[in-house]
Amino acid sequence: MKSLFRENIGEALVGLFVILFAAWFVWFAWGATGGGTKAGAINVTAIFPNSTGIDVGSDVRVAGMKIGTVTSQALDPQSFQVKATLALDPAVKLPADSSAAITSEGFLGATFISLIPGGDPVALKNGDTIADTQGAMDLMSMVGQFINKSGGPEASAAEEAPKP
């Protein structure tokens, strides 16, 4: 048995290295994608009229810096708006009157929630709700409005003009 172990020590070490590397990769990927919520995170709720592009694990940013992630989403049965739960870094003390907007990094970039700090001296705390929100822009309806020239002052003036 000892001779068998001595003959295969190289293979055993390579196998051990592969297992350790795989475990490190899973741990790294879990942390990088927001899989684990940070201990002591401040959980707040933001109510959006439209949350297109936002999923669990999406970034929450202030001034372009990631300070949290979206941990859950649910449709409110009374208002038919989306309640998104955000886990924020407790080291960032955002004012209680902060607002939230769903934005993207560019025309085809990733979608994230951008928090805009307010001026309240009281900071957001666990369980607070951000009511001042702006939902995602619907690009297809904007393109449709541009193509059809609907919704602008020119369109309503053209409708009211007498036809010859």
mmCIF file of C-alpha atoms in Angstrom:
data_model
loop_
_atom_site.group_PDB
_atom_site.id
_atom_site.type_symbol
_atom_site.label_atom_id
_atom_site.label_comp_id
_atom_site.label_asym_id
_atom_site.label_seq_id
_atom_site.Cartn_x
_atom_site.Cartn_y
_atom_site.Cartn_z
ATOM 1 C CA MET A 1 0.000 0.000 0.000
ATOM 2 C CA LYS A 2 2.860 2.388 0.829
ATOM 3 C CA SER A 3 4.436 1.833 -2.547
ATOM 4 C CA LEU A 4 1.113 2.549 -4.263
ATOM 5 C CA PHE A 5 0.826 5.834 -2.342
ATOM 6 C CA ARG A 6 4.416 6.824 -3.203
ATOM 7 C CA GLU A 7 3.816 6.096 -6.877
ATOM 8 C CA ASN A 8 0.662 8.252 -7.013
ATOM 9 C CA ILE A 9 1.661 11.151 -4.737
ATOM 10 C CA GLY A 10 1.886 13.550 -7.695
ATOM 11 C CA GLU A 11 -1.601 12.686 -8.886
ATOM 12 C CA ALA A 12 -2.979 13.046 -5.356
ATOM 13 C CA LEU A 13 -1.417 16.504 -4.955
ATOM 14 C CA VAL A 14 -2.760 17.664 -8.332
ATOM 15 C CA GLY A 15 -6.228 16.394 -7.371
ATOM 16 C CA LEU A 16 -6.050 18.213 -4.027
ATOM 17 C CA PHE A 17 -4.971 21.401 -5.814
ATOM 18 C CA VAL A 18 -7.911 21.133 -8.250
ATOM 19 C CA ILE A 19 -10.396 20.656 -5.404
ATOM 20 C CA LEU A 20 -8.993 23.645 -3.461
ATOM 21 C CA PHE A 21 -9.055 25.831 -6.580
ATOM 22 C CA ALA A 22 -12.665 24.865 -7.341
ATOM 23 C CA ALA A 23 -13.717 25.669 -3.759
ATOM 24 C CA TRP A 24 -11.965 29.062 -3.942
ATOM 25 C CA PHE A 25 -13.645 29.822 -7.274
ATOM 26 C CA VAL A 26 -17.124 29.030 -5.902
ATOM 27 C CA TRP A 27 -16.457 31.215 -2.844
ATOM 28 C CA PHE A 28 -15.190 34.089 -5.037
ATOM 29 C CA ALA A 29 -18.119 33.862 -7.469
ATOM 30 C CA TRP A 30 -20.633 33.779 -4.589
ATOM 31 C CA GLY A 31 -19.207 36.983 -3.133
ATOM 32 C CA ALA A 32 -18.714 38.772 -6.461
ATOM 33 C CA THR A 33 -22.294 38.226 -7.602
ATOM 34 C CA GLY A 34 -23.855 39.292 -4.325
ATOM 35 C CA GLY A 35 -24.908 35.767 -3.401
ATOM 36 C CA GLY A 36 -24.269 36.254 0.262
ATOM 37 C CA THR A 37 -25.648 39.292 1.992
ATOM 38 C CA LYS A 38 -23.200 41.162 4.150
ATOM 39 C CA ALA A 39 -23.663 40.606 7.877
ATOM 40 C CA GLY A 40 -25.243 43.658 9.444
ATOM 41 C CA ALA A 41 -26.548 45.012 6.132
ATOM 42 C CA ILE A 42 -29.258 47.648 6.289
ATOM 43 C CA ASN A 43 -32.376 46.264 4.580
ATOM 44 C CA VAL A 44 -34.645 48.932 3.087
ATOM 45 C CA THR A 45 -37.600 48.706 0.713
ATOM 46 C CA ALA A 46 -37.986 50.785 -2.435
ATOM 47 C CA ILE A 47 -41.341 50.953 -4.236
ATOM 48 C CA PHE A 48 -41.074 51.240 -8.030
ATOM 49 C CA PRO A 49 -43.837 51.646 -10.623
ATOM 50 C CA ASN A 50 -41.759 49.616 -13.109
ATOM 51 C CA SER A 51 -38.715 47.474 -12.335
ATOM 52 C CA THR A 52 -37.791 46.282 -15.816
ATOM 53 C CA GLY A 53 -34.179 45.085 -15.929
ATOM 54 C CA ILE A 54 -33.732 44.708 -12.169
ATOM 55 C CA ASP A 55 -33.354 41.218 -10.721
ATOM 56 C CA VAL A 56 -32.247 39.739 -7.421
ATOM 57 C CA GLY A 57 -28.505 40.367 -7.231
ATOM 58 C CA SER A 58 -28.597 43.645 -9.209
ATOM 59 C CA ASP A 59 -26.285 46.376 -7.970
ATOM 60 C CA VAL A 60 -27.345 49.303 -5.819
ATOM 61 C CA ARG A 61 -25.037 52.275 -6.362
ATOM 62 C CA VAL A 62 -24.410 55.776 -5.080
ATOM 63 C CA ALA A 63 -22.391 58.060 -7.368
ATOM 64 C CA GLY A 64 -21.413 55.000 -9.420
ATOM 65 C CA MET A 65 -20.004 53.031 -6.466
ATOM 66 C CA LYS A 66 -21.640 49.745 -5.468
ATOM 67 C CA ILE A 67 -22.991 49.919 -1.913
ATOM 68 C CA GLY A 68 -25.461 47.041 -1.951
ATOM 69 C CA THR A 69 -27.597 44.575 -3.856
ATOM 70 C CA VAL A 70 -31.241 43.803 -4.535
ATOM 71 C CA THR A 71 -32.189 40.870 -2.301
ATOM 72 C CA SER A 72 -35.849 40.356 -3.245
ATOM 73 C CA GLN A 73 -38.721 41.660 -5.366
ATOM 74 C CA ALA A 74 -42.457 41.297 -4.913
ATOM 75 C CA LEU A 75 -45.585 42.788 -6.469
ATOM 76 C CA ASP A 76 -47.705 44.761 -4.004
ATOM 77 C CA PRO A 77 -51.283 43.464 -4.479
ATOM 78 C CA GLN A 78 -52.898 46.778 -3.442
ATOM 79 C CA SER A 79 -50.881 49.304 -5.471
ATOM 80 C CA PHE A 80 -49.605 46.950 -8.208
ATOM 81 C CA GLN A 81 -46.130 48.380 -7.781
ATOM 82 C CA VAL A 82 -42.884 46.497 -7.214
ATOM 83 C CA LYS A 83 -41.436 46.320 -3.709
ATOM 84 C CA ALA A 84 -37.700 45.761 -3.998
ATOM 85 C CA THR A 85 -35.700 44.955 -0.876
ATOM 86 C CA LEU A 86 -32.197 46.416 -0.919
ATOM 87 C CA ALA A 87 -29.330 45.268 1.308
ATOM 88 C CA LEU A 88 -27.079 48.300 1.845
ATOM 89 C CA ASP A 89 -23.583 48.538 3.311
ATOM 90 C CA PRO A 90 -23.956 49.745 6.928
ATOM 91 C CA ALA A 91 -20.814 51.871 6.581
ATOM 92 C CA VAL A 92 -22.639 54.155 4.117
ATOM 93 C CA LYS A 93 -25.011 56.412 6.071
ATOM 94 C CA LEU A 94 -27.555 57.590 3.494
ATOM 95 C CA PRO A 95 -30.071 60.284 4.484
ATOM 96 C CA ALA A 96 -33.604 59.049 5.181
ATOM 97 C CA ASP A 97 -35.049 61.226 2.392
ATOM 98 C CA SER A 98 -32.866 59.655 -0.319
ATOM 99 C CA SER A 99 -34.470 58.740 -3.639
ATOM 100 C CA ALA A 100 -33.935 55.770 -5.952
ATOM 101 C CA ALA A 101 -33.954 55.455 -9.736
ATOM 102 C CA ILE A 102 -33.492 52.495 -12.062
ATOM 103 C CA THR A 103 -30.805 53.414 -14.581
ATOM 104 C CA SER A 104 -28.384 51.672 -16.906
ATOM 105 C CA GLU A 105 -24.694 52.000 -17.668
ATOM 106 C CA GLY A 106 -25.397 52.899 -21.265
ATOM 107 C CA PHE A 107 -27.576 52.022 -24.221
ATOM 108 C CA LEU A 108 -26.845 48.300 -23.854
ATOM 109 C CA GLY A 109 -25.265 48.334 -20.382
ATOM 110 C CA ALA A 110 -26.286 46.624 -17.179
ATOM 111 C CA THR A 111 -29.284 47.950 -15.259
ATOM 112 C CA PHE A 112 -28.887 48.967 -11.610
ATOM 113 C CA ILE A 113 -30.564 51.013 -8.883
ATOM 114 C CA SER A 114 -29.017 54.409 -8.319
ATOM 115 C CA LEU A 115 -29.604 56.013 -4.927
ATOM 116 C CA ILE A 116 -29.551 59.809 -4.796
ATOM 117 C CA PRO A 117 -28.782 61.106 -1.280
ATOM 118 C CA GLY A 118 -31.166 63.637 0.219
ATOM 119 C CA GLY A 119 -30.471 66.270 2.860
ATOM 120 C CA ASP A 120 -32.063 64.778 5.967
ATOM 121 C CA PRO A 121 -29.679 64.559 8.945
ATOM 122 C CA VAL A 122 -31.311 61.247 9.962
ATOM 123 C CA ALA A 123 -29.837 58.205 8.192
ATOM 124 C CA LEU A 124 -31.746 55.292 6.639
ATOM 125 C CA LYS A 125 -32.217 52.455 9.102
ATOM 126 C CA ASN A 126 -33.256 48.835 8.864
ATOM 127 C CA GLY A 127 -36.862 48.480 7.676
ATOM 128 C CA ASP A 128 -37.223 51.991 6.179
ATOM 129 C CA THR A 129 -39.018 52.555 2.865
ATOM 130 C CA ILE A 130 -37.834 54.720 -0.016
ATOM 131 C CA ALA A 131 -40.993 56.110 -1.609
ATOM 132 C CA ASP A 132 -39.397 58.689 -3.912
ATOM 133 C CA THR A 133 -38.486 56.413 -6.818
ATOM 134 C CA GLN A 134 -38.284 56.488 -10.581
ATOM 135 C CA GLY A 135 -38.943 53.288 -12.511
ATOM 136 C CA ALA A 136 -37.176 51.993 -15.569
ATOM 137 C CA MET A 137 -37.576 53.798 -18.866
ATOM 138 C CA ASP A 138 -39.434 51.829 -21.530
ATOM 139 C CA LEU A 139 -37.158 52.222 -24.549
ATOM 140 C CA MET A 140 -39.597 50.684 -27.049
ATOM 141 C CA SER A 141 -42.410 53.101 -26.149
ATOM 142 C CA MET A 142 -40.002 56.035 -26.400
ATOM 143 C CA VAL A 143 -38.919 54.891 -29.875
ATOM 144 C CA GLY A 144 -42.574 54.390 -30.849
ATOM 145 C CA GLN A 145 -43.466 57.896 -29.683
ATOM 146 C CA PHE A 146 -40.597 59.325 -31.698
ATOM 147 C CA ILE A 147 -41.531 57.414 -34.841
ATOM 148 C CA ASN A 148 -45.241 58.223 -34.557
ATOM 149 C CA LYS A 149 -44.580 61.724 -33.227
ATOM 150 C CA SER A 150 -47.206 61.122 -30.580
ATOM 151 C CA GLY A 151 -47.367 62.676 -27.159
ATOM 152 C CA GLY A 152 -45.664 65.986 -27.998
ATOM 153 C CA PRO A 153 -47.151 69.478 -28.358
ATOM 154 C CA GLU A 154 -46.784 69.247 -32.136
ATOM 155 C CA ALA A 155 -49.018 66.166 -32.245
ATOM 156 C CA SER A 156 -51.840 67.812 -30.288
ATOM 157 C CA ALA A 157 -51.595 70.987 -32.401
ATOM 158 C CA ALA A 158 -51.801 68.907 -35.583
ATOM 159 C CA GLU A 159 -54.935 67.165 -34.290
ATOM 160 C CA GLU A 160 -56.653 70.474 -33.505
ATOM 161 C CA ALA A 161 -55.767 72.155 -36.830
ATOM 162 C CA PRO A 162 -58.637 72.383 -39.299
ATOM 163 C CA LYS A 163 -58.403 70.029 -42.227
ATOM 164 C CA PRO A 164 -58.848 71.483 -45.729
#
